[in-house]
Amino acid sequence: MIKTTKPSGAGMVKITFSLPTDEPAGPVSVVGDFNNWDPSAHPLRVRSNQTRSASVTVPEGSRLRFRYLAEGGMWFDDETIPAVGGGDPVLAV
């Protein structure tokens, strides 16, 4: 699940990437062009509501390419965000 906030007065939008705590098992990071595809930049952290999540803040109007990276090098996409031209999913905010 992905949640976005309304733009702040400075024109910034907070995006929260969220997954269940146990699917897939093991550590998961959200990686994309917003963090130079660095798996250590935004690991999903376990929350008290039985999810794990990570947040980023980007300028309003951004188009983010991203994927999730799970333990063992397993890449997967957010099923709610369409891929563009058979590539990575793109989230417009």
mmCIF file of N, CA and C in Angstrom:
data_model
loop_
_atom_site.group_PDB
_atom_site.id
_atom_site.type_symbol
_atom_site.label_atom_id
_atom_site.label_comp_id
_atom_site.label_asym_id
_atom_site.label_seq_id
_atom_site.Cartn_x
_atom_site.Cartn_y
_atom_site.Cartn_z
ATOM 1 N N MET A 1 0.849 -1.163 0.000
ATOM 2 C CA MET A 1 0.000 0.000 0.000
ATOM 3 C C MET A 1 0.901 1.234 0.000
ATOM 4 N N ILE A 2 0.481 2.239 -0.734
ATOM 5 C CA ILE A 2 1.220 3.490 -0.795
ATOM 6 C C ILE A 2 0.277 4.613 -0.409
ATOM 7 N N LYS A 3 0.749 5.456 0.515
ATOM 8 C CA LYS A 3 -0.031 6.615 0.948
ATOM 9 C C LYS A 3 0.765 7.874 0.634
ATOM 10 N N THR A 4 0.058 8.909 0.203
ATOM 11 C CA THR A 4 0.704 10.194 -0.028
ATOM 12 C C THR A 4 -0.040 11.277 0.741
ATOM 13 N N THR A 5 0.710 12.284 1.154
ATOM 14 C CA THR A 5 0.091 13.419 1.830
ATOM 15 C C THR A 5 -0.206 14.505 0.801
ATOM 16 N N LYS A 6 -1.023 15.455 1.197
ATOM 17 C CA LYS A 6 -1.232 16.626 0.361
ATOM 18 C C LYS A 6 0.064 17.439 0.388
ATOM 19 N N PRO A 7 0.334 18.184 -0.671
ATOM 20 C CA PRO A 7 1.568 18.977 -0.687
ATOM 21 C C PRO A 7 1.626 19.966 0.478
ATOM 22 N N SER A 8 2.807 20.109 1.026
ATOM 23 C CA SER A 8 3.020 21.080 2.101
ATOM 24 C C SER A 8 3.104 22.473 1.494
ATOM 25 N N GLY A 9 3.214 23.468 2.354
ATOM 26 C CA GLY A 9 3.365 24.834 1.884
ATOM 27 C C GLY A 9 4.612 25.013 1.035
ATOM 28 N N ALA A 10 5.604 24.161 1.249
ATOM 29 C CA ALA A 10 6.847 24.215 0.481
ATOM 30 C C ALA A 10 6.767 23.375 -0.792
ATOM 31 N N GLY A 11 5.577 22.786 -1.060
ATOM 32 C CA GLY A 11 5.403 21.987 -2.269
ATOM 33 C C GLY A 11 5.986 20.596 -2.195
ATOM 34 N N MET A 12 6.150 20.067 -0.975
ATOM 35 C CA MET A 12 6.699 18.725 -0.794
ATOM 36 C C MET A 12 5.592 17.736 -0.437
ATOM 37 N N VAL A 13 5.746 16.501 -0.900
ATOM 38 C CA VAL A 13 4.773 15.440 -0.660
ATOM 39 C C VAL A 13 5.484 14.285 0.050
ATOM 40 N N LYS A 14 4.877 13.785 1.120
ATOM 41 C CA LYS A 14 5.413 12.621 1.829
ATOM 42 C C LYS A 14 4.743 11.376 1.280
ATOM 43 N N ILE A 15 5.562 10.403 0.904
ATOM 44 C CA ILE A 15 5.072 9.130 0.368
ATOM 45 C C ILE A 15 5.487 8.038 1.336
ATOM 46 N N THR A 16 4.519 7.216 1.766
ATOM 47 C CA THR A 16 4.808 6.102 2.661
ATOM 48 C C THR A 16 4.535 4.801 1.927
ATOM 49 N N PHE A 17 5.563 3.976 1.834
ATOM 50 C CA PHE A 17 5.489 2.650 1.215
ATOM 51 C C PHE A 17 5.282 1.657 2.348
ATOM 52 N N SER A 18 4.260 0.816 2.259
ATOM 53 C CA SER A 18 3.903 -0.077 3.358
ATOM 54 C C SER A 18 3.597 -1.482 2.834
ATOM 55 N N LEU A 19 4.056 -2.486 3.579
ATOM 56 C CA LEU A 19 3.799 -3.894 3.277
ATOM 57 C C LEU A 19 3.444 -4.623 4.568
ATOM 58 N N PRO A 20 2.793 -5.795 4.460
ATOM 59 C CA PRO A 20 2.577 -6.615 5.663
ATOM 60 C C PRO A 20 3.920 -7.015 6.270
ATOM 61 N N THR A 21 3.939 -7.288 7.560
ATOM 62 C CA THR A 21 5.205 -7.620 8.225
ATOM 63 C C THR A 21 5.804 -8.939 7.757
ATOM 64 N N ASP A 22 4.991 -9.841 7.229
ATOM 65 C CA ASP A 22 5.495 -11.186 6.914
ATOM 66 C C ASP A 22 5.475 -11.561 5.437
ATOM 67 N N GLU A 23 5.100 -10.675 4.557
ATOM 68 C CA GLU A 23 5.084 -10.986 3.123
ATOM 69 C C GLU A 23 5.852 -9.946 2.350
ATOM 70 N N PRO A 24 6.952 -10.295 1.745
ATOM 71 C CA PRO A 24 7.678 -11.548 1.912
ATOM 72 C C PRO A 24 8.439 -11.562 3.234
ATOM 73 N N ALA A 25 8.887 -12.742 3.605
ATOM 74 C CA ALA A 25 9.643 -12.879 4.848
ATOM 75 C C ALA A 25 11.003 -12.198 4.708
ATOM 76 N N GLY A 26 11.539 -11.757 5.825
ATOM 77 C CA GLY A 26 12.864 -11.155 5.837
ATOM 78 C C GLY A 26 12.844 -9.667 5.519
ATOM 79 N N PRO A 27 14.020 -9.053 5.513
ATOM 80 C CA PRO A 27 14.121 -7.619 5.270
ATOM 81 C C PRO A 27 13.692 -7.235 3.855
ATOM 82 N N VAL A 28 13.097 -6.042 3.741
ATOM 83 C CA VAL A 28 12.686 -5.487 2.452
ATOM 84 C C VAL A 28 13.031 -4.001 2.451
ATOM 85 N N SER A 29 13.498 -3.513 1.308
ATOM 86 C CA SER A 29 13.761 -2.086 1.127
ATOM 87 C C SER A 29 12.984 -1.592 -0.078
ATOM 88 N N VAL A 30 12.641 -0.308 -0.061
ATOM 89 C CA VAL A 30 12.077 0.314 -1.254
ATOM 90 C C VAL A 30 13.238 1.077 -1.899
ATOM 91 N N VAL A 31 13.444 0.818 -3.178
ATOM 92 C CA VAL A 31 14.548 1.440 -3.901
ATOM 93 C C VAL A 31 14.022 2.056 -5.187
ATOM 94 N N GLY A 32 14.627 3.142 -5.588
ATOM 95 C CA GLY A 32 14.170 3.795 -6.810
ATOM 96 C C GLY A 32 15.056 4.958 -7.185
ATOM 97 N N ASP A 33 14.590 5.707 -8.170
ATOM 98 C CA ASP A 33 15.382 6.836 -8.624
ATOM 99 C C ASP A 33 15.472 7.935 -7.575
ATOM 100 N N PHE A 34 14.582 7.941 -6.593
ATOM 101 C CA PHE A 34 14.611 8.947 -5.524
ATOM 102 C C PHE A 34 15.726 8.699 -4.514
ATOM 103 N N ASN A 35 16.298 7.479 -4.512
ATOM 104 C CA ASN A 35 17.407 7.190 -3.592
ATOM 105 C C ASN A 35 18.580 6.520 -4.318
ATOM 106 N N ASN A 36 18.675 6.785 -5.624
ATOM 107 C CA ASN A 36 19.756 6.237 -6.453
ATOM 108 C C ASN A 36 19.823 4.715 -6.413
ATOM 109 N N TRP A 37 18.659 4.071 -6.241
ATOM 110 C CA TRP A 37 18.542 2.614 -6.227
ATOM 111 C C TRP A 37 19.438 1.992 -5.148
ATOM 112 N N ASP A 38 19.546 2.670 -4.025
ATOM 113 C CA ASP A 38 20.377 2.218 -2.911
ATOM 114 C C ASP A 38 19.535 1.417 -1.917
ATOM 115 N N PRO A 39 19.736 0.088 -1.810
ATOM 116 C CA PRO A 39 18.927 -0.737 -0.916
ATOM 117 C C PRO A 39 19.053 -0.384 0.562
ATOM 118 N N SER A 40 20.124 0.274 0.949
ATOM 119 C CA SER A 40 20.291 0.606 2.361
ATOM 120 C C SER A 40 19.657 1.953 2.726
ATOM 121 N N ALA A 41 19.179 2.706 1.742
ATOM 122 C CA ALA A 41 18.640 4.047 2.004
ATOM 123 C C ALA A 41 17.270 4.034 2.673
ATOM 124 N N HIS A 42 16.382 3.123 2.294
ATOM 125 C CA HIS A 42 15.011 3.118 2.827
ATOM 126 C C HIS A 42 14.521 1.704 3.145
ATOM 127 N N PRO A 43 15.100 1.073 4.168
ATOM 128 C CA PRO A 43 14.570 -0.229 4.588
ATOM 129 C C PRO A 43 13.191 -0.044 5.225
ATOM 130 N N LEU A 44 12.307 -0.985 5.012
ATOM 131 C CA LEU A 44 10.994 -0.934 5.642
ATOM 132 C C LEU A 44 11.140 -1.383 7.091
ATOM 133 N N ARG A 45 10.617 -0.579 8.006
ATOM 134 C CA ARG A 45 10.713 -0.848 9.445
ATOM 135 C C ARG A 45 9.368 -1.350 9.970
ATOM 136 N N VAL A 46 9.432 -2.300 10.884
ATOM 137 C CA VAL A 46 8.211 -2.878 11.462
ATOM 138 C C VAL A 46 7.511 -1.824 12.324
ATOM 139 N N ARG A 47 6.182 -1.733 12.157
ATOM 140 C CA ARG A 47 5.345 -0.796 12.913
ATOM 141 C C ARG A 47 4.412 -1.576 13.835
ATOM 142 N N SER A 48 3.792 -0.888 14.754
ATOM 143 C CA SER A 48 2.904 -1.536 15.725
ATOM 144 C C SER A 48 1.590 -2.013 15.108
ATOM 145 N N ASN A 49 1.257 -1.560 13.904
ATOM 146 C CA ASN A 49 -0.015 -1.932 13.269
ATOM 147 C C ASN A 49 0.123 -3.139 12.337
ATOM 148 N N GLN A 50 1.144 -3.963 12.566
ATOM 149 C CA GLN A 50 1.368 -5.186 11.790
ATOM 150 C C GLN A 50 1.764 -4.912 10.336
ATOM 151 N N THR A 51 2.381 -3.775 10.099
ATOM 152 C CA THR A 51 2.938 -3.467 8.785
ATOM 153 C C THR A 51 4.403 -3.089 8.969
ATOM 154 N N ARG A 52 5.071 -2.937 7.872
ATOM 155 C CA ARG A 52 6.408 -2.346 7.861
ATOM 156 C C ARG A 52 6.397 -1.289 6.776
ATOM 157 N N SER A 53 7.095 -0.198 7.016
ATOM 158 C CA SER A 53 7.001 0.914 6.081
ATOM 159 C C SER A 53 8.265 1.759 6.084
ATOM 160 N N ALA A 54 8.357 2.578 5.043
ATOM 161 C CA ALA A 54 9.403 3.586 4.913
ATOM 162 C C ALA A 54 8.778 4.771 4.191
ATOM 163 N N SER A 55 9.240 5.977 4.517
ATOM 164 C CA SER A 55 8.695 7.191 3.908
ATOM 165 C C SER A 55 9.793 8.002 3.244
ATOM 166 N N VAL A 56 9.407 8.687 2.177
ATOM 167 C CA VAL A 56 10.294 9.627 1.501
ATOM 168 C C VAL A 56 9.516 10.911 1.270
ATOM 169 N N THR A 57 10.226 12.013 1.152
ATOM 170 C CA THR A 57 9.596 13.290 0.857
ATOM 171 C C THR A 57 10.194 13.814 -0.442
ATOM 172 N N VAL A 58 9.301 14.147 -1.391
ATOM 173 C CA VAL A 58 9.728 14.586 -2.723
ATOM 174 C C VAL A 58 8.931 15.813 -3.142
ATOM 175 N N PRO A 59 9.418 16.561 -4.120
ATOM 176 C CA PRO A 59 8.662 17.711 -4.605
ATOM 177 C C PRO A 59 7.361 17.282 -5.295
ATOM 178 N N GLU A 60 6.315 18.070 -5.096
ATOM 179 C CA GLU A 60 5.051 17.839 -5.797
ATOM 180 C C GLU A 60 5.319 17.808 -7.292
ATOM 181 N N GLY A 61 4.647 16.904 -8.004
ATOM 182 C CA GLY A 61 4.830 16.776 -9.445
ATOM 183 C C GLY A 61 5.888 15.766 -9.838
ATOM 184 N N SER A 62 6.535 15.143 -8.844
ATOM 185 C CA SER A 62 7.572 14.147 -9.130
ATOM 186 C C SER A 62 6.951 12.885 -9.729
ATOM 187 N N ARG A 63 7.756 12.198 -10.525
ATOM 188 C CA ARG A 63 7.408 10.884 -11.059
ATOM 189 C C ARG A 63 8.502 9.931 -10.592
ATOM 190 N N LEU A 64 8.129 9.007 -9.718
ATOM 191 C CA LEU A 64 9.108 8.119 -9.097
ATOM 192 C C LEU A 64 9.063 6.725 -9.707
ATOM 193 N N ARG A 65 10.211 6.247 -10.154
ATOM 194 C CA ARG A 65 10.359 4.844 -10.551
ATOM 195 C C ARG A 65 10.874 4.116 -9.322
ATOM 196 N N PHE A 66 10.272 2.959 -9.007
ATOM 197 C CA PHE A 66 10.688 2.241 -7.805
ATOM 198 C C PHE A 66 10.322 0.777 -7.893
ATOM 199 N N ARG A 67 10.949 -0.009 -7.042
ATOM 200 C CA ARG A 67 10.630 -1.418 -6.832
ATOM 201 C C ARG A 67 10.987 -1.742 -5.392
ATOM 202 N N TYR A 68 10.567 -2.916 -4.940
ATOM 203 C CA TYR A 68 10.961 -3.419 -3.631
ATOM 204 C C TYR A 68 12.055 -4.458 -3.834
ATOM 205 N N LEU A 69 12.975 -4.516 -2.868
ATOM 206 C CA LEU A 69 14.042 -5.509 -2.891
ATOM 207 C C LEU A 69 14.001 -6.271 -1.578
ATOM 208 N N ALA A 70 13.748 -7.573 -1.677
ATOM 209 C CA ALA A 70 13.660 -8.433 -0.496
ATOM 210 C C ALA A 70 14.958 -9.214 -0.318
ATOM 211 N N GLU A 71 15.022 -9.871 0.821
ATOM 212 C CA GLU A 71 16.174 -10.705 1.164
ATOM 213 C C GLU A 71 16.470 -11.678 0.031
ATOM 214 N N GLY A 72 17.740 -11.924 -0.210
ATOM 215 C CA GLY A 72 18.134 -12.872 -1.249
ATOM 216 C C GLY A 72 18.112 -12.274 -2.649
ATOM 217 N N GLY A 73 17.980 -10.964 -2.757
ATOM 218 C CA GLY A 73 17.997 -10.316 -4.066
ATOM 219 C C GLY A 73 16.700 -10.446 -4.852
ATOM 220 N N MET A 74 15.584 -10.721 -4.176
ATOM 221 C CA MET A 74 14.296 -10.867 -4.844
ATOM 222 C C MET A 74 13.654 -9.488 -5.062
ATOM 223 N N TRP A 75 13.505 -9.094 -6.326
ATOM 224 C CA TRP A 75 12.847 -7.838 -6.684
ATOM 225 C C TRP A 75 11.368 -8.091 -6.896
ATOM 226 N N PHE A 76 10.518 -7.148 -6.478
ATOM 227 C CA PHE A 76 9.093 -7.258 -6.777
ATOM 228 C C PHE A 76 8.477 -5.871 -6.823
ATOM 229 N N ASP A 77 7.317 -5.799 -7.474
ATOM 230 C CA ASP A 77 6.633 -4.534 -7.698
ATOM 231 C C ASP A 77 5.428 -4.379 -6.791
ATOM 232 N N ASP A 78 4.989 -3.158 -6.632
ATOM 233 C CA ASP A 78 3.733 -2.858 -5.953
ATOM 234 C C ASP A 78 2.629 -3.077 -6.983
ATOM 235 N N GLU A 79 1.736 -4.010 -6.707
ATOM 236 C CA GLU A 79 0.698 -4.378 -7.674
ATOM 237 C C GLU A 79 -0.306 -3.266 -7.954
ATOM 238 N N THR A 80 -0.346 -2.237 -7.108
ATOM 239 C CA THR A 80 -1.321 -1.164 -7.294
ATOM 240 C C THR A 80 -0.798 -0.034 -8.182
ATOM 241 N N ILE A 81 0.483 -0.081 -8.534
ATOM 242 C CA ILE A 81 1.086 0.971 -9.355
ATOM 243 C C ILE A 81 1.470 0.368 -10.706
ATOM 244 N N PRO A 82 0.970 0.932 -11.810
ATOM 245 C CA PRO A 82 1.267 0.352 -13.118
ATOM 246 C C PRO A 82 2.714 0.594 -13.560
ATOM 247 N N ALA A 83 3.244 -0.392 -14.271
ATOM 248 C CA ALA A 83 4.564 -0.248 -14.883
ATOM 249 C C ALA A 83 4.393 0.525 -16.189
ATOM 250 N N VAL A 84 5.416 1.248 -16.556
ATOM 251 C CA VAL A 84 5.375 2.043 -17.776
ATOM 252 C C VAL A 84 6.196 1.360 -18.854
ATOM 253 N N GLY A 85 5.560 1.018 -19.955
ATOM 254 C CA GLY A 85 6.264 0.416 -21.067
ATOM 255 C C GLY A 85 6.994 -0.884 -20.729
ATOM 256 N N GLY A 86 6.424 -1.650 -19.802
ATOM 257 C CA GLY A 86 7.034 -2.909 -19.409
ATOM 258 C C GLY A 86 8.203 -2.748 -18.459
ATOM 259 N N GLY A 87 8.473 -1.514 -18.018
ATOM 260 C CA GLY A 87 9.584 -1.262 -17.094
ATOM 261 C C GLY A 87 9.136 -1.226 -15.655
ATOM 262 N N ASP A 88 9.794 -0.382 -14.888
ATOM 263 C CA ASP A 88 9.493 -0.251 -13.473
ATOM 264 C C ASP A 88 8.184 0.514 -13.266
ATOM 265 N N PRO A 89 7.489 0.245 -12.167
ATOM 266 C CA PRO A 89 6.310 1.037 -11.842
ATOM 267 C C PRO A 89 6.687 2.511 -11.658
ATOM 268 N N VAL A 90 5.772 3.395 -12.039
ATOM 269 C CA VAL A 90 6.003 4.831 -11.904
ATOM 270 C C VAL A 90 4.856 5.425 -11.095
ATOM 271 N N LEU A 91 5.223 6.120 -10.015
ATOM 272 C CA LEU A 91 4.252 6.779 -9.148
ATOM 273 C C LEU A 91 4.362 8.281 -9.387
ATOM 274 N N ALA A 92 3.275 8.890 -9.815
ATOM 275 C CA ALA A 92 3.231 10.347 -10.008
ATOM 276 C C ALA A 92 2.568 10.982 -8.812
ATOM 277 N N VAL A 93 3.225 11.999 -8.232
ATOM 278 C CA VAL A 93 2.667 12.688 -7.048
ATOM 279 C C VAL A 93 2.532 14.161 -7.293
#
